[in-house]
Tab-separated table of N, CA and C in Angstrom:
chain	number	residue	atom	x	y	z
W	1	MET	N	4.177	34.354	-12.604
W	1	MET	CA	5.175	33.312	-12.515
W	1	MET	C	5.800	33.129	-13.886
W	2	THR	N	7.074	32.984	-13.896
W	2	THR	CA	7.756	32.750	-15.166
W	2	THR	C	8.228	31.320	-15.213
W	3	ASP	N	8.323	30.832	-16.402
W	3	ASP	CA	8.753	29.457	-16.614
W	3	ASP	C	10.260	29.450	-16.803
W	4	ILE	N	10.966	28.853	-15.856
W	4	ILE	CA	12.426	28.794	-15.948
W	4	ILE	C	12.893	27.416	-16.389
W	5	ARG	N	11.958	26.593	-16.789
W	5	ARG	CA	12.290	25.239	-17.193
W	5	ARG	C	12.724	25.230	-18.651
W	6	PRO	N	13.595	24.299	-19.033
W	6	PRO	CA	14.005	24.205	-20.431
W	6	PRO	C	12.864	23.695	-21.296
W	7	ASP	N	13.080	23.712	-22.602
W	7	ASP	CA	12.067	23.200	-23.522
W	7	ASP	C	11.784	21.743	-23.180
W	8	HIS	N	10.558	21.467	-22.747
W	8	HIS	CA	10.213	20.147	-22.223
W	8	HIS	C	10.127	19.087	-23.298
W	9	HIS	N	9.704	19.473	-24.494
W	9	HIS	CA	9.529	18.459	-25.527
W	9	HIS	C	10.857	17.831	-25.929
W	10	GLU	N	11.929	18.577	-25.859
W	10	GLU	CA	13.232	18.021	-26.196
W	10	GLU	C	13.825	17.246	-25.029
W	11	SER	N	13.332	17.524	-23.799
W	11	SER	CA	13.922	16.886	-22.633
W	11	SER	C	13.156	15.637	-22.188
W	12	VAL	N	12.181	15.178	-22.982
W	12	VAL	CA	11.459	13.967	-22.629
W	12	VAL	C	12.442	12.807	-22.682
W	13	ASP	N	12.565	12.138	-21.572
W	13	ASP	CA	13.516	11.046	-21.439
W	13	ASP	C	12.950	9.789	-22.109
W	14	HIS	N	13.627	9.335	-23.153
W	14	HIS	CA	13.188	8.155	-23.902
W	14	HIS	C	13.053	6.945	-22.984
W	15	GLU	N	13.980	6.765	-22.082
W	15	GLU	CA	13.961	5.604	-21.194
W	15	GLU	C	12.753	5.641	-20.267
W	16	THR	N	12.391	6.815	-19.772
W	16	THR	CA	11.211	6.936	-18.906
W	16	THR	C	9.949	6.610	-19.683
W	17	VAL	N	9.845	7.126	-20.899
W	17	VAL	CA	8.671	6.830	-21.732
W	17	VAL	C	8.601	5.336	-22.018
W	18	ARG	N	9.733	4.730	-22.317
W	18	ARG	CA	9.771	3.290	-22.588
W	18	ARG	C	9.338	2.497	-21.354
W	19	ARG	N	9.841	2.880	-20.178
W	19	ARG	CA	9.477	2.184	-18.936
W	19	ARG	C	7.997	2.316	-18.641
W	20	VAL	N	7.467	3.515	-18.770
W	20	VAL	CA	6.050	3.738	-18.510
W	20	VAL	C	5.212	2.908	-19.482
W	21	GLY	N	5.555	2.952	-20.758
W	21	GLY	CA	4.843	2.161	-21.746
W	21	GLY	C	4.926	0.674	-21.455
W	22	LYS	N	6.093	0.219	-21.090
W	22	LYS	CA	6.302	-1.197	-20.795
W	22	LYS	C	5.436	-1.646	-19.618
W	23	PHE	N	5.387	-0.846	-18.558
W	23	PHE	CA	4.606	-1.232	-17.389
W	23	PHE	C	3.104	-1.138	-17.644
W	24	LEU	N	2.683	-0.152	-18.435
W	24	LEU	CA	1.264	-0.083	-18.788
W	24	LEU	C	0.869	-1.286	-19.637
W	25	LEU	N	1.721	-1.654	-20.592
W	25	LEU	CA	1.449	-2.835	-21.414
W	25	LEU	C	1.473	-4.116	-20.573
W	26	ALA	N	2.374	-4.187	-19.600
W	26	ALA	CA	2.428	-5.354	-18.718
W	26	ALA	C	1.148	-5.470	-17.891
W	27	CYS	N	0.656	-4.361	-17.380
W	27	CYS	CA	-0.602	-4.382	-16.624
W	27	CYS	C	-1.752	-4.840	-17.507
W	28	LEU	N	-1.831	-4.295	-18.694
W	28	LEU	CA	-2.879	-4.687	-19.628
W	28	LEU	C	-2.763	-6.176	-19.972
W	29	GLY	N	-1.538	-6.635	-20.210
W	29	GLY	CA	-1.317	-8.049	-20.509
W	29	GLY	C	-1.737	-8.951	-19.367
W	30	LEU	N	-1.447	-8.543	-18.139
W	30	LEU	CA	-1.848	-9.346	-16.983
W	30	LEU	C	-3.365	-9.418	-16.846
W	31	VAL	N	-4.034	-8.315	-17.121
W	31	VAL	CA	-5.502	-8.323	-17.071
W	31	VAL	C	-6.061	-9.267	-18.124
W	32	VAL	N	-5.512	-9.217	-19.334
W	32	VAL	CA	-5.977	-10.101	-20.404
W	32	VAL	C	-5.701	-11.561	-20.039
W	33	LEU	N	-4.500	-11.854	-19.558
W	33	LEU	CA	-4.169	-13.230	-19.164
W	33	LEU	C	-5.067	-13.721	-18.035
W	34	SER	N	-5.341	-12.866	-17.077
W	34	SER	CA	-6.218	-13.243	-15.978
W	34	SER	C	-7.617	-13.574	-16.493
W	35	SER	N	-8.084	-12.783	-17.442
W	35	SER	CA	-9.397	-13.055	-18.034
W	35	SER	C	-9.397	-14.400	-18.755
W	36	LEU	N	-8.328	-14.692	-19.466
W	36	LEU	CA	-8.243	-15.970	-20.178
W	36	LEU	C	-8.143	-17.143	-19.209
W	37	VAL	N	-7.388	-16.970	-18.131
W	37	VAL	CA	-7.262	-18.039	-17.129
W	37	VAL	C	-8.624	-18.337	-16.508
W	38	SER	N	-9.432	-17.312	-16.314
W	38	SER	CA	-10.748	-17.526	-15.693
W	38	SER	C	-11.664	-18.382	-16.563
W	39	LEU	N	-11.307	-18.567	-17.831
W	39	LEU	CA	-12.110	-19.386	-18.740
W	39	LEU	C	-11.690	-20.859	-18.742
W	40	LEU	N	-10.582	-21.165	-18.106
W	40	LEU	CA	-10.093	-22.547	-18.101
W	40	LEU	C	-11.073	-23.476	-17.385
W	41	PRO	N	-11.200	-24.702	-17.877
W	41	PRO	CA	-12.096	-25.666	-17.218
W	41	PRO	C	-11.595	-26.009	-15.815
W	42	GLY	N	-12.500	-26.051	-14.866
W	42	GLY	CA	-12.163	-26.440	-13.499
W	42	GLY	C	-11.518	-25.342	-12.665
W	43	ILE	N	-11.299	-24.193	-13.244
W	43	ILE	CA	-10.619	-23.124	-12.514
W	43	ILE	C	-11.493	-22.565	-11.390
W	44	ASP	N	-12.808	-22.791	-11.484
W	44	ASP	CA	-13.712	-22.268	-10.462
W	44	ASP	C	-13.906	-23.239	-9.295
W	45	ARG	N	-13.221	-24.367	-9.333
W	45	ARG	CA	-13.302	-25.341	-8.229
W	45	ARG	C	-12.545	-24.819	-7.013
W	46	LEU	N	-12.946	-25.312	-5.856
W	46	LEU	CA	-12.297	-24.881	-4.617
W	46	LEU	C	-10.969	-25.595	-4.422
W	47	VAL	N	-10.006	-24.854	-3.873
W	47	VAL	CA	-8.738	-25.453	-3.477
W	47	VAL	C	-9.077	-26.398	-2.326
W	48	PRO	N	-8.618	-27.663	-2.394
W	48	PRO	CA	-8.992	-28.632	-1.352
W	48	PRO	C	-8.685	-28.117	0.059
W	49	GLY	N	-9.693	-28.249	0.921
W	49	GLY	CA	-9.533	-27.860	2.325
W	49	GLY	C	-9.703	-26.363	2.583
W	50	THR	N	-10.087	-25.616	1.566
W	50	THR	CA	-10.272	-24.165	1.748
W	50	THR	C	-11.582	-23.727	1.088
W	51	PRO	N	-12.069	-22.568	1.475
W	51	PRO	CA	-13.263	-22.025	0.812
W	51	PRO	C	-12.909	-21.120	-0.376
W	52	ILE	N	-11.682	-21.276	-0.898
W	52	ILE	CA	-11.180	-20.397	-1.954
W	52	ILE	C	-11.057	-21.177	-3.262
W	53	SER	N	-11.488	-20.571	-4.353
W	53	SER	CA	-11.375	-21.225	-5.655
W	53	SER	C	-9.981	-20.990	-6.244
W	54	PHE	N	-9.640	-21.837	-7.205
W	54	PHE	CA	-8.367	-21.678	-7.897
W	54	PHE	C	-8.293	-20.329	-8.608
W	55	VAL	N	-9.420	-19.910	-9.200
W	55	VAL	CA	-9.436	-18.631	-9.899
W	55	VAL	C	-9.181	-17.475	-8.926
W	56	ALA	N	-9.637	-17.597	-7.689
W	56	ALA	CA	-9.381	-16.552	-6.694
W	56	ALA	C	-7.889	-16.472	-6.367
W	57	VAL	N	-7.245	-17.628	-6.309
W	57	VAL	CA	-5.796	-17.655	-6.037
W	57	VAL	C	-5.038	-17.031	-7.206
W	58	VAL	N	-5.397	-17.424	-8.422
W	58	VAL	CA	-4.748	-16.859	-9.609
W	58	VAL	C	-4.993	-15.362	-9.680
W	59	SER	N	-6.218	-14.943	-9.411
W	59	SER	CA	-6.540	-13.517	-9.429
W	59	SER	C	-5.753	-12.745	-8.378
W	60	ALA	N	-5.565	-13.353	-7.229
W	60	ALA	CA	-4.789	-12.697	-6.173
W	60	ALA	C	-3.334	-12.513	-6.599
W	61	VAL	N	-2.769	-13.522	-7.232
W	61	VAL	CA	-1.382	-13.424	-7.704
W	61	VAL	C	-1.265	-12.348	-8.783
W	62	VAL	N	-2.200	-12.356	-9.725
W	62	VAL	CA	-2.193	-11.346	-10.788
W	62	VAL	C	-2.396	-9.952	-10.187
W	63	THR	N	-3.292	-9.856	-9.217
W	63	THR	CA	-3.540	-8.572	-8.548
W	63	THR	C	-2.277	-8.054	-7.890
W	64	LEU	N	-1.571	-8.917	-7.189
W	64	LEU	CA	-0.326	-8.483	-6.535
W	64	LEU	C	0.697	-8.020	-7.562
W	65	ALA	N	0.760	-8.692	-8.702
W	65	ALA	CA	1.681	-8.270	-9.762
W	65	ALA	C	1.280	-6.902	-10.308
W	66	ILE	N	-0.005	-6.703	-10.549
W	66	ILE	CA	-0.476	-5.419	-11.069
W	66	ILE	C	-0.241	-4.305	-10.053
W	67	VAL	N	-0.530	-4.570	-8.803
W	67	VAL	CA	-0.303	-3.561	-7.755
W	67	VAL	C	1.180	-3.212	-7.674
W	68	GLY	N	2.029	-4.222	-7.734
W	68	GLY	CA	3.471	-3.966	-7.733
W	68	GLY	C	3.897	-3.105	-8.917
W	69	LEU	N	3.358	-3.415	-10.089
W	69	LEU	CA	3.676	-2.619	-11.277
W	69	LEU	C	3.174	-1.182	-11.132
W	70	LEU	N	1.969	-1.003	-10.603
W	70	LEU	CA	1.428	0.345	-10.431
W	70	LEU	C	2.252	1.166	-9.436
W	71	VAL	N	2.631	0.555	-8.342
W	71	VAL	CA	3.431	1.270	-7.343
W	71	VAL	C	4.800	1.625	-7.927
W	72	TYR	N	5.368	0.722	-8.699
W	72	TYR	CA	6.649	0.995	-9.349
W	72	TYR	C	6.502	2.040	-10.450
W	73	LEU	N	5.353	2.052	-11.113
W	73	LEU	CA	5.087	2.961	-12.213
W	73	LEU	C	4.817	4.397	-11.747
W	74	ALA	N	4.274	4.564	-10.561
W	74	ALA	CA	3.855	5.887	-10.079
W	74	ALA	C	4.966	6.942	-10.160
W	75	PRO	N	6.174	6.688	-9.628
W	75	PRO	CA	7.224	7.713	-9.738
W	75	PRO	C	7.667	7.959	-11.182
W	76	ALA	N	7.652	6.926	-11.998
W	76	ALA	CA	8.031	7.097	-13.407
W	76	ALA	C	7.011	7.978	-14.128
W	77	LEU	N	5.727	7.798	-13.812
W	77	LEU	CA	4.706	8.658	-14.412
W	77	LEU	C	4.875	10.104	-13.968
W	78	ALA	N	5.203	10.300	-12.699
W	78	ALA	CA	5.445	11.664	-12.202
W	78	ALA	C	6.624	12.292	-12.941
W	79	LYS	N	7.668	11.516	-13.154
W	79	LYS	CA	8.830	12.017	-13.889
W	79	LYS	C	8.458	12.355	-15.328
W	80	LEU	N	7.656	11.510	-15.940
W	80	LEU	CA	7.213	11.752	-17.310
W	80	LEU	C	6.361	13.021	-17.390
W	81	VAL	N	5.467	13.205	-16.434
W	81	VAL	CA	4.638	14.414	-16.412
W	81	VAL	C	5.518	15.654	-16.293
W	82	ARG	N	6.526	15.587	-15.417
W	82	ARG	CA	7.431	16.735	-15.253
W	82	ARG	C	8.175	17.054	-16.548
W	83	SER	N	8.523	16.030	-17.304
W	83	SER	CA	9.303	16.274	-18.514
W	83	SER	C	8.437	16.697	-19.697
W	84	VAL	N	7.143	16.400	-19.657
W	84	VAL	CA	6.278	16.695	-20.792
W	84	VAL	C	5.531	18.022	-20.634
W	85	LEU	N	5.081	18.322	-19.429
W	85	LEU	CA	4.269	19.521	-19.237
W	85	LEU	C	5.110	20.786	-19.244
W	86	GLU	N	4.517	21.823	-19.776
W	86	GLU	CA	5.142	23.136	-19.766
W	86	GLU	C	4.351	24.029	-18.824
W	87	GLY	N	5.053	24.897	-18.150
W	87	GLY	CA	4.392	25.830	-17.255
W	87	GLY	C	5.275	26.120	-16.065
W	88	PRO	N	4.739	26.891	-15.140
W	88	PRO	CA	5.509	27.203	-13.936
W	88	PRO	C	5.900	25.923	-13.199
W	89	GLU	N	7.086	25.917	-12.687
W	89	GLU	CA	7.620	24.718	-12.041
W	89	GLU	C	6.724	24.225	-10.908
W	90	GLN	N	6.177	25.137	-10.116
W	90	GLN	CA	5.313	24.751	-9.001
W	90	GLN	C	4.074	24.001	-9.495
W	91	VAL	N	3.459	24.487	-10.557
W	91	VAL	CA	2.254	23.855	-11.093
W	91	VAL	C	2.591	22.486	-11.685
W	92	VAL	N	3.669	22.412	-12.433
W	92	VAL	CA	4.075	21.137	-13.038
W	92	VAL	C	4.401	20.115	-11.947
W	93	ASP	N	5.106	20.543	-10.913
W	93	ASP	CA	5.421	19.630	-9.805
W	93	ASP	C	4.157	19.175	-9.085
W	94	ASP	N	3.193	20.085	-8.909
W	94	ASP	CA	1.932	19.707	-8.271
W	94	ASP	C	1.181	18.682	-9.113
W	95	ILE	N	1.115	18.895	-10.402
W	95	ILE	CA	0.413	17.953	-11.279
W	95	ILE	C	1.114	16.593	-11.268
W	96	ALA	N	2.433	16.603	-11.297
W	96	ALA	CA	3.185	15.342	-11.261
W	96	ALA	C	2.924	14.593	-9.947
W	97	ALA	N	2.911	15.322	-8.848
W	97	ALA	CA	2.642	14.686	-7.547
W	97	ALA	C	1.216	14.146	-7.489
W	98	ILE	N	0.274	14.885	-8.050
W	98	ILE	CA	-1.118	14.432	-8.068
W	98	ILE	C	-1.246	13.157	-8.896
W	99	VAL	N	-0.592	13.109	-10.044
W	99	VAL	CA	-0.621	11.899	-10.874
W	99	VAL	C	-0.044	10.714	-10.104
W	100	GLN	N	1.073	10.924	-9.436
W	100	GLN	CA	1.700	9.846	-8.675
W	100	GLN	C	0.774	9.353	-7.562
W	101	LEU	N	0.153	10.279	-6.834
W	101	LEU	CA	-0.745	9.892	-5.747
W	101	LEU	C	-1.994	9.178	-6.261
W	102	VAL	N	-2.506	9.606	-7.397
W	102	VAL	CA	-3.675	8.936	-7.978
W	102	VAL	C	-3.323	7.499	-8.350
W	103	VAL	N	-2.146	7.285	-8.921
W	103	VAL	CA	-1.736	5.920	-9.293
W	103	VAL	C	-1.584	5.047	-8.049
W	104	VAL	N	-1.011	5.589	-6.985
W	104	VAL	CA	-0.877	4.823	-5.734
W	104	VAL	C	-2.261	4.505	-5.165
W	105	PHE	N	-3.157	5.486	-5.192
W	105	PHE	CA	-4.521	5.268	-4.707
W	105	PHE	C	-5.221	4.187	-5.531
W	106	VAL	N	-5.068	4.238	-6.843
W	106	VAL	CA	-5.662	3.226	-7.716
W	106	VAL	C	-5.071	1.851	-7.395
W	107	ALA	N	-3.784	1.794	-7.099
W	107	ALA	CA	-3.155	0.516	-6.735
W	107	ALA	C	-3.804	-0.070	-5.475
W	108	VAL	N	-4.113	0.774	-4.507
W	108	VAL	CA	-4.773	0.300	-3.292
W	108	VAL	C	-6.170	-0.234	-3.618
W	109	LEU	N	-6.898	0.484	-4.470
W	109	LEU	CA	-8.241	0.031	-4.849
W	109	LEU	C	-8.187	-1.278	-5.638
W	110	VAL	N	-7.202	-1.399	-6.526
W	110	VAL	CA	-7.034	-2.647	-7.290
W	110	VAL	C	-6.721	-3.798	-6.342
W	111	ALA	N	-5.852	-3.543	-5.363
W	111	ALA	CA	-5.514	-4.583	-4.385
W	111	ALA	C	-6.757	-5.015	-3.611
W	112	HIS	N	-7.545	-4.057	-3.165
W	112	HIS	CA	-8.760	-4.382	-2.409
W	112	HIS	C	-9.706	-5.252	-3.235
W	113	GLN	N	-9.948	-4.830	-4.450
W	113	GLN	CA	-10.882	-5.552	-5.315
W	113	GLN	C	-10.345	-6.919	-5.718
W	114	GLY	N	-9.066	-6.987	-6.068
W	114	GLY	CA	-8.497	-8.227	-6.586
W	114	GLY	C	-8.194	-9.281	-5.543
W	115	LEU	N	-7.921	-8.856	-4.318
W	115	LEU	CA	-7.605	-9.810	-3.258
W	115	LEU	C	-8.838	-10.297	-2.510
W	116	ALA	N	-9.944	-9.592	-2.653
W	116	ALA	CA	-11.165	-9.927	-1.909
W	116	ALA	C	-11.634	-11.374	-2.119
W	117	PRO	N	-11.645	-11.896	-3.356
W	117	PRO	CA	-12.121	-13.274	-3.515
W	117	PRO	C	-11.227	-14.318	-2.826
W	118	ALA	N	-9.966	-13.996	-2.628
W	118	ALA	CA	-9.060	-14.950	-1.983
W	118	ALA	C	-9.025	-14.781	-0.466
W	119	ILE	N	-9.216	-13.565	0.013
W	119	ILE	CA	-9.100	-13.315	1.455
W	119	ILE	C	-10.460	-13.307	2.145
W	120	GLY	N	-11.473	-12.794	1.469
W	120	GLY	CA	-12.807	-12.702	2.060
W	120	GLY	C	-13.343	-14.002	2.620
W	121	PRO	N	-13.286	-15.099	1.845
W	121	PRO	CA	-13.811	-16.368	2.374
W	121	PRO	C	-13.068	-16.860	3.615
W	122	LEU	N	-11.810	-16.513	3.749
W	122	LEU	CA	-11.050	-16.939	4.923
W	122	LEU	C	-11.482	-16.196	6.185
W	123	LEU	N	-12.020	-14.986	5.997
W	123	LEU	CA	-12.429	-14.180	7.142
W	123	LEU	C	-13.830	-14.497	7.629
W	124	GLY	N	-14.598	-15.171	6.809
W	124	GLY	CA	-15.959	-15.532	7.206
W	124	GLY	C	-16.788	-14.299	7.519
W	125	GLY	N	-17.331	-14.242	8.718
W	125	GLY	CA	-18.176	-13.133	9.140
W	125	GLY	C	-17.407	-11.869	9.482
W	126	LEU	N	-16.086	-11.920	9.400
W	126	LEU	CA	-15.270	-10.742	9.718
W	126	LEU	C	-14.807	-10.015	8.463
W	127	GLY	N	-15.588	-10.088	7.412
W	127	GLY	CA	-15.232	-9.430	6.162
W	127	GLY	C	-15.065	-7.933	6.308
W	128	TRP	N	-15.729	-7.354	7.298
W	128	TRP	CA	-15.602	-5.918	7.530
W	128	TRP	C	-14.176	-5.552	7.927
W	129	VAL	N	-13.427	-6.481	8.518
W	129	VAL	CA	-12.032	-6.212	8.899
W	129	VAL	C	-11.195	-5.979	7.636
W	130	TYR	N	-11.459	-6.773	6.608
W	130	TYR	CA	-10.765	-6.626	5.330
W	130	TYR	C	-10.983	-5.219	4.788
W	131	ASP	N	-12.240	-4.785	4.772
W	131	ASP	CA	-12.545	-3.437	4.287
W	131	ASP	C	-11.908	-2.371	5.166
W	132	LEU	N	-11.917	-2.575	6.463
W	132	LEU	CA	-11.326	-1.609	7.391
W	132	LEU	C	-9.817	-1.476	7.176
W	133	VAL	N	-9.140	-2.585	6.943
W	133	VAL	CA	-7.693	-2.550	6.694
W	133	VAL	C	-7.408	-1.752	5.418
W	134	PHE	N	-8.167	-2.017	4.364
W	134	PHE	CA	-7.932	-1.287	3.121
W	134	PHE	C	-8.360	0.172	3.220
W	135	LEU	N	-9.360	0.454	4.034
W	135	LEU	CA	-9.725	1.843	4.277
W	135	LEU	C	-8.566	2.573	4.942
W	136	ALA	N	-7.947	1.929	5.921
W	136	ALA	CA	-6.797	2.527	6.609
W	136	ALA	C	-5.608	2.710	5.669
W	137	ILE	N	-5.447	1.800	4.725
W	137	ILE	CA	-4.353	1.914	3.758
W	137	ILE	C	-4.654	3.002	2.723
W	138	ALA	N	-5.921	3.138	2.333
W	138	ALA	CA	-6.299	4.088	1.275
W	138	ALA	C	-6.404	5.530	1.759
W	139	LEU	N	-6.697	5.739	3.021
W	139	LEU	CA	-6.901	7.110	3.503
W	139	LEU	C	-5.658	8.000	3.432
W	140	PRO	N	-4.461	7.519	3.804
W	140	PRO	CA	-3.294	8.419	3.709
W	140	PRO	C	-3.020	8.946	2.298
W	141	PRO	N	-2.949	8.092	1.256
W	141	PRO	CA	-2.722	8.680	-0.064
W	141	PRO	C	-3.864	9.596	-0.509
W	142	LEU	N	-5.093	9.260	-0.124
W	142	LEU	CA	-6.224	10.110	-0.485
W	142	LEU	C	-6.146	11.451	0.243
W	143	GLY	N	-5.765	11.427	1.510
W	143	GLY	CA	-5.608	12.672	2.276
W	143	GLY	C	-4.505	13.550	1.718
W	144	ILE	N	-3.379	12.932	1.380
W	144	ILE	CA	-2.265	13.691	0.801
W	144	ILE	C	-2.666	14.236	-0.566
W	145	LEU	N	-3.391	13.444	-1.336
W	145	LEU	CA	-3.878	13.881	-2.640
W	145	LEU	C	-4.800	15.096	-2.485
W	146	ALA	N	-5.721	15.037	-1.529
W	146	ALA	CA	-6.639	16.156	-1.297
W	146	ALA	C	-5.867	17.405	-0.878
W	147	ALA	N	-4.892	17.242	-0.002
W	147	ALA	CA	-4.095	18.388	0.451
W	147	ALA	C	-3.293	18.974	-0.706
W	148	ARG	N	-2.706	18.113	-1.511
W	148	ARG	CA	-1.908	18.590	-2.653
W	148	ARG	C	-2.792	19.314	-3.664
W	149	MET	N	-3.979	18.804	-3.890
W	149	MET	CA	-4.907	19.464	-4.810
W	149	MET	C	-5.327	20.831	-4.257
W	150	TYR	N	-5.558	20.900	-2.959
W	150	TYR	CA	-5.969	22.168	-2.343
W	150	TYR	C	-4.851	23.207	-2.446
W	151	VAL	N	-3.629	22.799	-2.139
W	151	VAL	CA	-2.493	23.713	-2.180
W	151	VAL	C	-2.235	24.202	-3.604
W	152	SER	N	-2.473	23.357	-4.583
W	152	SER	CA	-2.176	23.729	-5.968
W	152	SER	C	-3.350	24.415	-6.667
W	153	LEU	N	-4.468	24.558	-5.984
W	153	LEU	CA	-5.655	25.132	-6.602
W	153	LEU	C	-5.417	26.560	-7.114
W	154	ASP	N	-4.882	27.436	-6.282
W	154	ASP	CA	-4.642	28.821	-6.712
W	154	ASP	C	-3.632	28.929	-7.849
W	155	PRO	N	-2.455	28.289	-7.733
W	155	PRO	CA	-1.517	28.387	-8.866
W	155	PRO	C	-2.076	27.822	-10.169
W	156	MET	N	-2.826	26.728	-10.089
W	156	MET	CA	-3.397	26.157	-11.309
W	156	MET	C	-4.493	27.062	-11.870
W	157	ALA	N	-5.310	27.642	-10.997
W	157	ALA	CA	-6.357	28.558	-11.457
W	157	ALA	C	-5.737	29.797	-12.100
W	158	GLU	N	-4.658	30.297	-11.527
W	158	GLU	CA	-3.960	31.459	-12.091
W	158	GLU	C	-3.400	31.123	-13.469
W	159	LEU	N	-2.774	29.963	-13.595
W	159	LEU	CA	-2.228	29.542	-14.882
W	159	LEU	C	-3.351	29.382	-15.914
W	160	LEU	N	-4.446	28.767	-15.502
W	160	LEU	CA	-5.578	28.588	-16.403
W	160	LEU	C	-6.125	29.943	-16.860
W	161	ALA	N	-6.284	30.857	-15.924
W	161	ALA	CA	-6.789	32.185	-16.272
W	161	ALA	C	-5.839	32.890	-17.225
W	162	ASN	N	-4.536	32.768	-16.980
W	162	ASN	CA	-3.547	33.394	-17.862
W	162	ASN	C	-3.594	32.800	-19.265
W	163	ARG	N	-3.740	31.485	-19.350
W	163	ARG	CA	-3.749	30.822	-20.656
W	163	ARG	C	-5.038	31.118	-21.420
W	164	VAL	N	-6.169	31.101	-20.725
W	164	VAL	CA	-7.449	31.289	-21.401
W	164	VAL	C	-7.692	32.758	-21.731
W	165	ALA	N	-7.465	33.618	-20.745
W	165	ALA	CA	-7.749	35.037	-20.939
W	165	ALA	C	-6.583	35.781	-21.565
W	166	GLY	N	-5.430	35.157	-21.591
W	166	GLY	CA	-4.256	35.792	-22.184
W	166	GLY	C	-3.734	36.956	-21.374
W	167	THR	N	-3.917	36.888	-20.077
W	167	THR	CA	-3.448	37.962	-19.208
W	167	THR	C	-2.391	37.440	-18.273
W	168	SER	N	-1.751	38.345	-17.589
W	168	SER	CA	-0.793	37.957	-16.560
W	168	SER	C	-1.342	38.407	-15.221
W	169	SER	N	-0.661	38.051	-14.154
W	169	SER	CA	-1.126	38.408	-12.827
W	169	SER	C	-0.821	39.867	-12.498
W	170	GLU	N	-0.096	40.551	-13.354
W	170	GLU	CA	0.211	41.961	-13.138
W	170	GLU	C	-1.001	42.800	-13.521
W	171	PRO	N	-1.288	43.897	-12.772
W	171	PRO	CA	-2.432	44.737	-13.138
W	171	PRO	C	-2.195	45.415	-14.474
W	172	ARG	N	-3.248	45.455	-15.287
W	172	ARG	CA	-3.147	46.116	-16.592
W	172	ARG	C	-3.558	47.574	-16.430
W	173	ASP	N	-3.150	48.392	-17.393
W	173	ASP	CA	-3.456	49.813	-17.341
W	173	ASP	C	-4.954	50.072	-17.378
W	174	ASP	N	-5.709	49.250	-18.144
W	174	ASP	CA	-7.132	49.484	-18.259
W	174	ASP	C	-7.921	48.989	-17.055
W	175	ASP	N	-7.237	48.269	-16.107
W	175	ASP	CA	-7.893	47.800	-14.899
W	175	ASP	C	-7.937	48.888	-13.814
W	176	GLN	N	-7.108	49.915	-13.945
W	176	GLN	CA	-7.005	50.913	-12.900
W	176	GLN	C	-8.049	51.991	-13.138
W	177	SER	N	-8.700	52.431	-12.068
W	177	SER	CA	-9.716	53.477	-12.183
W	177	SER	C	-9.040	54.841	-12.185
W	178	THR	N	-9.658	55.764	-12.886
W	178	THR	CA	-9.105	57.137	-12.935
W	178	THR	C	-9.926	58.075	-12.145
């Protein structure tokens, strides 16, 4: 496979890097703020008339913001990967898609973990429904991720072998028997 892509280091889009950095910093900031809010006096008290604490409500709001940022960030990260990585277009596209799917999958896991304290108490003995819903949401991106990884296994292994061994996929003269 030959690389028909332009020099990637010069084509890194400043705006994409800025957006990715901004959203990663926003996620980190939200996590820090959520941690600080959890230290406030009285934040662990229950919301009147519900089995949910104030901290669970705040955590749910922060979780939704982080999940929104991650879902919005996923395509930007894929674009950044495409602009930074060098190699055959198929391999670079596969890696970019895998990165995007991993971020979406992580967003689902963050949502499950972060919303549980606010939704779980409302479900009472039906907490398994909460897990089942998130299992149903998480399986499609995980399945697509597994399929994409499987399809890209041979091209990535070939690229790795070429880079490490310094060979190409063409037969060499010393490989042929006489």
